[in-house]
XYZ file of C-alpha atoms in Angstrom:
475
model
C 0.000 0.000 0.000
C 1.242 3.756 -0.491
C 1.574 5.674 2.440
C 1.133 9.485 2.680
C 2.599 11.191 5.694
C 0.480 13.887 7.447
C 2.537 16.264 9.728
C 2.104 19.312 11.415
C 4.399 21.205 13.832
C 4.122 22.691 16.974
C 7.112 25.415 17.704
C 8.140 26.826 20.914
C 9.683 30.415 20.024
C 11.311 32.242 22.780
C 10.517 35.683 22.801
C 13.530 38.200 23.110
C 12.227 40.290 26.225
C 14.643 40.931 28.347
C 12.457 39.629 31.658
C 10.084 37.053 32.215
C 6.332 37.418 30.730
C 4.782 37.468 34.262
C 7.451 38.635 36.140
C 10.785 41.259 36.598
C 13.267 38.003 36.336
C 15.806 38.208 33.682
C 15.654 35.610 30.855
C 19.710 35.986 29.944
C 21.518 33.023 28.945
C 24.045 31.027 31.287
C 23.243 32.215 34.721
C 23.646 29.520 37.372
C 21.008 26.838 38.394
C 18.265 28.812 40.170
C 19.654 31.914 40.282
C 16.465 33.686 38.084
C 13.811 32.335 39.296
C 11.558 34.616 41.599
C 8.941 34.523 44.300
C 6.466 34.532 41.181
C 8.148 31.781 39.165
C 7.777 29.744 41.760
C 4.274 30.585 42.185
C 4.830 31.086 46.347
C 1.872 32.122 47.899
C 0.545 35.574 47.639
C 1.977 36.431 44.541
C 0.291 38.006 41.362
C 1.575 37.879 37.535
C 1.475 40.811 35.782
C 1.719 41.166 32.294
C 4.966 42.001 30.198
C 3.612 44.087 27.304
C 6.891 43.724 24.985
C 5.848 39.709 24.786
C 2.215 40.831 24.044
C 4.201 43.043 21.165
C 6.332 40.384 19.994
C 3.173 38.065 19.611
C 1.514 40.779 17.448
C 4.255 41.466 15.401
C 5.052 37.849 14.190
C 0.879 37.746 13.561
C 1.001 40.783 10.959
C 3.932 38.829 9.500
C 1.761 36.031 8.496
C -1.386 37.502 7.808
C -2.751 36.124 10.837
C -6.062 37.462 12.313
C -4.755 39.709 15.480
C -7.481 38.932 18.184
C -8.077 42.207 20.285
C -9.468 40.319 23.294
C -7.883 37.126 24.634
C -7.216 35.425 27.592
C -4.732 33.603 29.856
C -5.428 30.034 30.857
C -4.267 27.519 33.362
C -2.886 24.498 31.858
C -3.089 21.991 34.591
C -0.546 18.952 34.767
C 2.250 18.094 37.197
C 5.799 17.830 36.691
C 9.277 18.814 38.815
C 9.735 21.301 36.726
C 6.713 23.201 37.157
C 6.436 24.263 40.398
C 3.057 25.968 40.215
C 1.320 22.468 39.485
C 0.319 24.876 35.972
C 1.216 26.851 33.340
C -0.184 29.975 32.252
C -0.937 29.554 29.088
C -3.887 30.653 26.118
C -6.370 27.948 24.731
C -9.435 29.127 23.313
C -8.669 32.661 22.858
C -4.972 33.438 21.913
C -3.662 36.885 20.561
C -2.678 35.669 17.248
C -5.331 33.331 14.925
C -4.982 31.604 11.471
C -2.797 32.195 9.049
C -0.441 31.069 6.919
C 3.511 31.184 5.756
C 3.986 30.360 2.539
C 7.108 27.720 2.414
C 9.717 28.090 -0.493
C 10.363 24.806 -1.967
C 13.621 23.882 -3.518
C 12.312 23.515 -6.613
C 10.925 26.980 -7.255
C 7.275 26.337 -6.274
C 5.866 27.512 -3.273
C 3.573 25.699 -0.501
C 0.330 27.558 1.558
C 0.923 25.912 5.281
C -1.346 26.966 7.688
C -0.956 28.407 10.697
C -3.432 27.197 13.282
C -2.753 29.439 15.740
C -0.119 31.361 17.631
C -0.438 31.686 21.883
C 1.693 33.042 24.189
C 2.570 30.852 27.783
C 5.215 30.952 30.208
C 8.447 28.128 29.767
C 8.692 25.273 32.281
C 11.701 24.738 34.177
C 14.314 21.909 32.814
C 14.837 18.754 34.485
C 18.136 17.527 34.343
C 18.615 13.896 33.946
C 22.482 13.309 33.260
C 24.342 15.398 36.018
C 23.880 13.346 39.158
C 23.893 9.306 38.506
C 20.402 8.066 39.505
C 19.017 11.578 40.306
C 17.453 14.056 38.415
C 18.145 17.874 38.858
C 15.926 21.017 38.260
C 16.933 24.215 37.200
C 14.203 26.709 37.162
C 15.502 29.868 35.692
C 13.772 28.754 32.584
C 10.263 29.024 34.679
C 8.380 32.008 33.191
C 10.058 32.942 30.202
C 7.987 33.857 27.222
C 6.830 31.733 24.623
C 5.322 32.078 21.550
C 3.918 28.473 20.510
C 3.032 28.533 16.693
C 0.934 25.479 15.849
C 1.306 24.491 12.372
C -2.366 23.034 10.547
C -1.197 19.072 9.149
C -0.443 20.445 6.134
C 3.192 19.536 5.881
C 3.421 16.510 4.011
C 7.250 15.364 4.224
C 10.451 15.286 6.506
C 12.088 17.349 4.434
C 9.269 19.838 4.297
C 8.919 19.953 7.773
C 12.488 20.911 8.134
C 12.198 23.630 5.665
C 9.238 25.046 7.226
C 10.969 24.856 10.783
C 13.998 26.497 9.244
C 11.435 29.122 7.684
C 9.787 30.226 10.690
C 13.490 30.839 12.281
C 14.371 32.876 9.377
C 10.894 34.787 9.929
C 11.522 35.680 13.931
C 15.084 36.567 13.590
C 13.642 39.087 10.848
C 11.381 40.358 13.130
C 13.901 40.499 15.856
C 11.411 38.838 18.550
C 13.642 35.896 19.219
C 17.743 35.163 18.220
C 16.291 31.472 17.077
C 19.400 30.161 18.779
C 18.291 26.317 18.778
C 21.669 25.257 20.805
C 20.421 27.353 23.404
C 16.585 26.293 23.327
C 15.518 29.398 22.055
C 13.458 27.530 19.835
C 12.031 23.487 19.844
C 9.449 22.049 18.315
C 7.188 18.845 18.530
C 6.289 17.485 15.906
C 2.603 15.496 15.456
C 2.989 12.375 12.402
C 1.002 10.212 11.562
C 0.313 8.462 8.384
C -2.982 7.321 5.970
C -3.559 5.178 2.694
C -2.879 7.609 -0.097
C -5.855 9.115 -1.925
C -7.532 8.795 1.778
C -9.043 12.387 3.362
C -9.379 10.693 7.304
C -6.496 11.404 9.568
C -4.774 8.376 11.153
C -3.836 8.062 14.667
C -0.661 10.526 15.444
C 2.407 10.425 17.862
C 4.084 13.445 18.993
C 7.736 13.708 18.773
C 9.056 16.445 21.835
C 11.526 19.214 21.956
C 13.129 18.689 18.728
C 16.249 21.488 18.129
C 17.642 20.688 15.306
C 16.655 21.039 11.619
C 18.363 17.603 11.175
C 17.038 15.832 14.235
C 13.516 17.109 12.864
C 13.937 15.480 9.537
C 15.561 12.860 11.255
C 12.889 12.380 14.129
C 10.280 12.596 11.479
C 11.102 9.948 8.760
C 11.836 7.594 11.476
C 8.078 7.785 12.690
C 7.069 7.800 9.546
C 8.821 4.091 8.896
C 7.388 2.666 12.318
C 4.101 4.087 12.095
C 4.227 2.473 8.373
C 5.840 -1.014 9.558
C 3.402 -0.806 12.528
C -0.124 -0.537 10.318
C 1.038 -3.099 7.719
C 1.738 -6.018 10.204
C -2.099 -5.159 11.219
C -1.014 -3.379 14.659
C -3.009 -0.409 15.683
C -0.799 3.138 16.490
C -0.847 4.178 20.021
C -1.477 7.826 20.960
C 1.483 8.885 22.639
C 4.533 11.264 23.166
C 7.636 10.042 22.122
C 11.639 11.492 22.225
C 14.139 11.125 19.641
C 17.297 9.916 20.072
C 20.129 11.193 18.174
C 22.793 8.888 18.823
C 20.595 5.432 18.145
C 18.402 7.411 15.443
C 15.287 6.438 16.818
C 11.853 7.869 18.305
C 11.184 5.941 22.231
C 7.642 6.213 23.969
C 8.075 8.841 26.853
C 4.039 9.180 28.013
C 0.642 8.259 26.726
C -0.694 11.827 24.786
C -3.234 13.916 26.861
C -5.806 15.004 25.086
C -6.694 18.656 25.617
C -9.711 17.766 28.612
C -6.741 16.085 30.391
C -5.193 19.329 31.228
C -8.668 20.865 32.878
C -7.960 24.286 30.743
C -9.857 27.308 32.878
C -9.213 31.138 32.398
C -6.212 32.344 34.887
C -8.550 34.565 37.656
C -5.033 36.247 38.750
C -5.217 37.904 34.960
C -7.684 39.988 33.908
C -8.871 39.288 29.572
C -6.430 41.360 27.572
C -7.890 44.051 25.333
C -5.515 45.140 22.619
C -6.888 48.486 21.194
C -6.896 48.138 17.128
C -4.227 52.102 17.075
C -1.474 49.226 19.022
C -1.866 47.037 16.659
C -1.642 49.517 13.459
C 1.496 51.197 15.021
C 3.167 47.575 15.283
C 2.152 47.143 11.748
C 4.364 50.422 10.639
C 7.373 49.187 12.682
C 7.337 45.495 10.702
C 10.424 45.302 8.866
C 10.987 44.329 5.063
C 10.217 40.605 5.582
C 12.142 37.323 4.024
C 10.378 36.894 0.940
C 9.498 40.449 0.113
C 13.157 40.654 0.040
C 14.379 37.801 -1.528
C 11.576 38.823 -4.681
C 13.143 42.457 -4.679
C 16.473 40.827 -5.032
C 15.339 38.413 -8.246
C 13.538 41.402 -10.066
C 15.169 44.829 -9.072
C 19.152 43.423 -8.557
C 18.561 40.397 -11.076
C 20.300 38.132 -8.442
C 19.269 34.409 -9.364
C 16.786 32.913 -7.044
C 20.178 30.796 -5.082
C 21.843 33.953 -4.251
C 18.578 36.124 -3.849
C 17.281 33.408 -1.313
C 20.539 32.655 0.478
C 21.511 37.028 0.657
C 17.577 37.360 2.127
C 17.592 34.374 4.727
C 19.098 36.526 8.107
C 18.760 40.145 8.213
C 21.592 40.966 9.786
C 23.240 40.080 5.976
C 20.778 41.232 4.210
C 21.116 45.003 5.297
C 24.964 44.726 5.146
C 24.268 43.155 1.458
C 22.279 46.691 0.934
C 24.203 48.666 2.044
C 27.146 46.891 0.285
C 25.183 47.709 -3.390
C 24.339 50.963 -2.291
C 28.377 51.964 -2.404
C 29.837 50.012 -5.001
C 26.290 49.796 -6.969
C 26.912 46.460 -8.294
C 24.622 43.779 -7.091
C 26.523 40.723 -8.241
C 29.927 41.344 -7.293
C 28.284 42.624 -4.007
C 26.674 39.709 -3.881
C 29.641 37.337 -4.540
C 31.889 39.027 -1.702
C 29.388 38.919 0.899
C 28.434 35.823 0.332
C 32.285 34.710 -0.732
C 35.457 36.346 0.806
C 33.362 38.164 3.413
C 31.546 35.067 4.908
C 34.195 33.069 5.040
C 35.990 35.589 7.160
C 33.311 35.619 9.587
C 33.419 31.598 9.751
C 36.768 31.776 10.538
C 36.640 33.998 13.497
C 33.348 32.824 14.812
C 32.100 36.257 14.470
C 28.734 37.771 13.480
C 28.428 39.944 10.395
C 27.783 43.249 12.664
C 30.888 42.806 13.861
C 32.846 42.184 10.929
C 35.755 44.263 11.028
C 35.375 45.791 6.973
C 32.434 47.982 6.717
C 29.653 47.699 4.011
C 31.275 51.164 3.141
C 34.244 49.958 2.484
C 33.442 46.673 0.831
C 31.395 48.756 -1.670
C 34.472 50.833 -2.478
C 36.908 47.793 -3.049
C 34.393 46.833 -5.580
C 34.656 50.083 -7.406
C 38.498 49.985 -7.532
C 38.128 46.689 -8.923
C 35.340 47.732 -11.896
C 37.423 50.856 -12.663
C 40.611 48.531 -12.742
C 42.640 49.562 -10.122
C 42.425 45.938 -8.651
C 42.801 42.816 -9.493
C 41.156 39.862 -8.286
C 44.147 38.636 -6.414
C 45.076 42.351 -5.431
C 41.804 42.842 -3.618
C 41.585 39.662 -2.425
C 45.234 40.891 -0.541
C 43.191 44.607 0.284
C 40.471 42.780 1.777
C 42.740 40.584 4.147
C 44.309 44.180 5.320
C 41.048 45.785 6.224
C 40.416 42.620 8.146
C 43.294 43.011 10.440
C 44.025 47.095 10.538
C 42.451 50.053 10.072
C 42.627 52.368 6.599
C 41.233 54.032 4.331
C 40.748 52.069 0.412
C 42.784 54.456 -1.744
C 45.941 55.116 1.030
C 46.167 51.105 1.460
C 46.363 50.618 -2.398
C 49.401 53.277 -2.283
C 51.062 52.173 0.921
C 51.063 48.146 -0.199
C 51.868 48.686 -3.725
C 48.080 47.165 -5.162
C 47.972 49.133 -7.929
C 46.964 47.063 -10.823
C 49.445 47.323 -13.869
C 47.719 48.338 -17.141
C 50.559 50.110 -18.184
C 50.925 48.858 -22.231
C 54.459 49.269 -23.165
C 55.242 48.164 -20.163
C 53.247 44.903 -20.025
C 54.330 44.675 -23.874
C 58.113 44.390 -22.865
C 57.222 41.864 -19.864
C 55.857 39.416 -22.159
C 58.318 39.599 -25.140
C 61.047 38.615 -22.400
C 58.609 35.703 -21.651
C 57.891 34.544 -24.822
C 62.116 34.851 -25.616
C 62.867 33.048 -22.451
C 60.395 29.865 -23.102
C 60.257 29.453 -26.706
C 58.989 25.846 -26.585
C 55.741 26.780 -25.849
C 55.944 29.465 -27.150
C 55.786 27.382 -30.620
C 53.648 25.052 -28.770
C 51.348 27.672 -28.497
C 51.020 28.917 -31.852
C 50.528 24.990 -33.165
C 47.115 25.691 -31.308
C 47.681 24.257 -27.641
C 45.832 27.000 -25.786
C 46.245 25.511 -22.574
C 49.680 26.629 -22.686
C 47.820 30.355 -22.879
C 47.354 30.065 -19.018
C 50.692 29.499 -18.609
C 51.704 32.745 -20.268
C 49.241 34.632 -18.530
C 50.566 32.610 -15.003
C 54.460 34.048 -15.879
C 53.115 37.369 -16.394
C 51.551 37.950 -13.343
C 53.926 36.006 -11.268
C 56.324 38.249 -12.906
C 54.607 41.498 -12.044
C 53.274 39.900 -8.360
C 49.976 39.763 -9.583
C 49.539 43.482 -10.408
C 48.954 42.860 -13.874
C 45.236 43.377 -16.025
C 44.546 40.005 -17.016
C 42.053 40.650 -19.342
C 44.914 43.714 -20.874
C 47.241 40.248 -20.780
C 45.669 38.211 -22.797
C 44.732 40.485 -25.349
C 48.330 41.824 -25.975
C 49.698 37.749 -26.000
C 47.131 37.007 -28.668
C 48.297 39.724 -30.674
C 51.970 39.219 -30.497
C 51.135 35.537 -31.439
């Protein structure tokens, strides 16, 4: 029988606020075990939540971005379950009401065509804690400075109908919030997970089957890798006449395999009721249009402007658009040297490979767009070579200068001088005339090696392009 897959992801999106969602804790990386949680992540008696309005913000923000309705009135539940990790016996989460209804991204597909995928849904909730299960041998620890930061949770309709989709889409919605600026999408860090939900039907066949859910995914690989394992068992498990069981599984990296954790609750399980320590939130519609102004140019907008206005191909457009952190140093890049594809080739070239090297982010590098932009000019008008500014770029990566002084001071200057070049390869041609006569029997290979004693003998100052043309007519 053929199988089709039906998946749909759940992602856990850590909003960049810089405390909790109910609470004045920080959410900064690295502290110690414990040391940020407060008297309200704990949930000690007494204490009220109040609102933090930046994650209410965030939540809006990523809504506009997908054409999701924005609700204007919503409200905080309690999601009822116990775990060590949760100290309040709940989490404050939203259920039937959330700030951010459907929508949709639309997921670029490698190739060329595009995919609607739905967006069920988008609710903010407060983290859990993190249990700790390899630290202490036959004890588990609990850190709770996790406990109250803000999450967005964007539930994905089972539209996704591959592993490799489903990674795409993951990788798409990363892309999207880092755009926005509402999380850093740092999945080492758990600034974003996912679950994912799979489960499997005849093909041709409109009735969902019975799905597992795969937890706290962080990887783009895992999640392809997670997935298509489910995929095979559910498969192997339905054709030997079993029945799938309903439950939440983890994924294990190092065997490559999904194991059962829990049975799955089903929503009733978790006894959702509205949070009476929070009143309903009421967005006023002149928030939500001022939010709307602030959006940035988004992913695909830019990647489109990049194909039609810059004629980048759709590789280079996508690749140039995917962080936007590169994407305005790719601008700004054009806007000095105002050539897109050589821009486009150094950034993505000479320029990111720098940054690899040195484990550094692209706001940091130490060559300014500025100055990238004017390297490219010296190297249209001919003043460079390729080599040459290959050797100008590795100086503004280490010191300080301006362009034009550098190409003085280190002697860049490309050669176009003709006479000059002239005499330089009749001495050449005198000094190897084997292939020299080689050469003019037709073996144009040996026409690199001309070009090769030329520049080696001019230390790769020389117009390569002038070089070949004055070789070819001495020959």
């Amino acid at each position: 029988m053929n199988w089709e897959p039906v998946i749909g992801l759940e992602i856990h999106v850590q909003l960049a606020t810089n405390s909790k969602i109910f609470s004045g804790a920080s959410t900064a990386f690295g502290a110690p075990p414990n040391a940020q949680a407060c008297v309200i992540d704990l949930g000690l008696p007494g204490v009220l939540p109040v609102l933090n309005e930046e994650a209410v913000a965030m939540a809006i923000k990523f809504g506009l971005a997908i054409g999701a309705q924005i609700n204007l009135n919503s409200i905080f539940d309690r999601k009822n379950y116990f775990y060590p990790d949760l100290p309040k016996g709940y989490q404050i989460s939203q259920f039937e009401t959330p700030v951010v209804g459907q929508g949709q991204i639309l997921l670029d597909m490698e190739d060329g065509t595009t995919r609607k995928i739905g967006i069920t849904r988008a609710h903010l909730e407060e983290d859990a804690g993190k249990s700790i299960h390899d630290l202490f041998p036959g004890q588990t620890g609990i850190d709770l400075n996790r406990t109250g930061t803000p999450l967005l949770e964007i539930v994905s309709e089972p539209d996704l109908r591959t592993a490799a989709e489903a990674a795409t889409y993951f990788k798409q919605i990363q892309t999207l919030v880092r755009c926005l600026k509402i999380c850093d999408g740092n999945l080492a860090q758990g600034s974003m997970r996912c679950d994912a939900n799979v489960s499997v039907r005849p093909s041709g066949n409109s009735q969902l089957g019975q799905r597992t859910e795969i937890k706290n995914i962080n990887s783009f690989r895992f999640v392809e890798r997670a997935i298509n394992f489910e995929i095979q068992r559910h498969i192997e498990i339905l054709e030997s006449g079993a029945d799938i069981e309903r439950e939440t599984r983890l994924y294990d990296p190092e065997r490559d395999e999904t194991r059962a954790m829990r049975g799955k609750e089903m929503s009733e399980d978790y006894r959702y009721f509205p949070d009476p320590d929070l009143l309903p939130l009421k967005i006023n519609q002149s928030f939500v249009d001022q939010l709307a102004k602030e959006l940035p140019e988004l992913p695909q907008a830019r990647r489109l402007r990049y194909e039609s206005e810059l004629n980048l191909n759709p590789q280079d457009a996508a690749w140039l658009s995917e962080d936007a952190d590169i994407a305005q140093y790719f601008d700004q890049v054009v806007m000095a040297s105002s050539n897109a594809k050589l821009s486009a080739n150094w950034v993505m070239g000479e320029l990111s490979a720098h940054l690899n090297k040195d484990d550094i982010e692209i706001h940091s590098s130490p060559v300014t767009p500025e100055q990238l932009g004017t390297l490219i000019q010296r190297l249209e008008d001919q003043t460079l070579s390729s080599k040459t500014a290959k050797a100008l770029f590795e100086a503004l990566w280490s010191q300080a200068g301006q362009i034009d002084d550098l190409i003085e001071t280190m002697g860049l200057r490309q050669l176009n001088d003709h006479d000059a070049l002239a005499g330089i390869i009749e001495q050449i041609m005198n000094d190897n005339p084997a292939q020299l006569e080689q050469l003019r029997n037709g073996k144009d290979k040996l026409m690199g090696f001309f070009v090769g004693q030329v520049m080696q003998k001019t230390k790769g100052k020389a117009n390569p392009q002038q070089v070949n043309a004055l070789i070819r007519s001495k020959l």
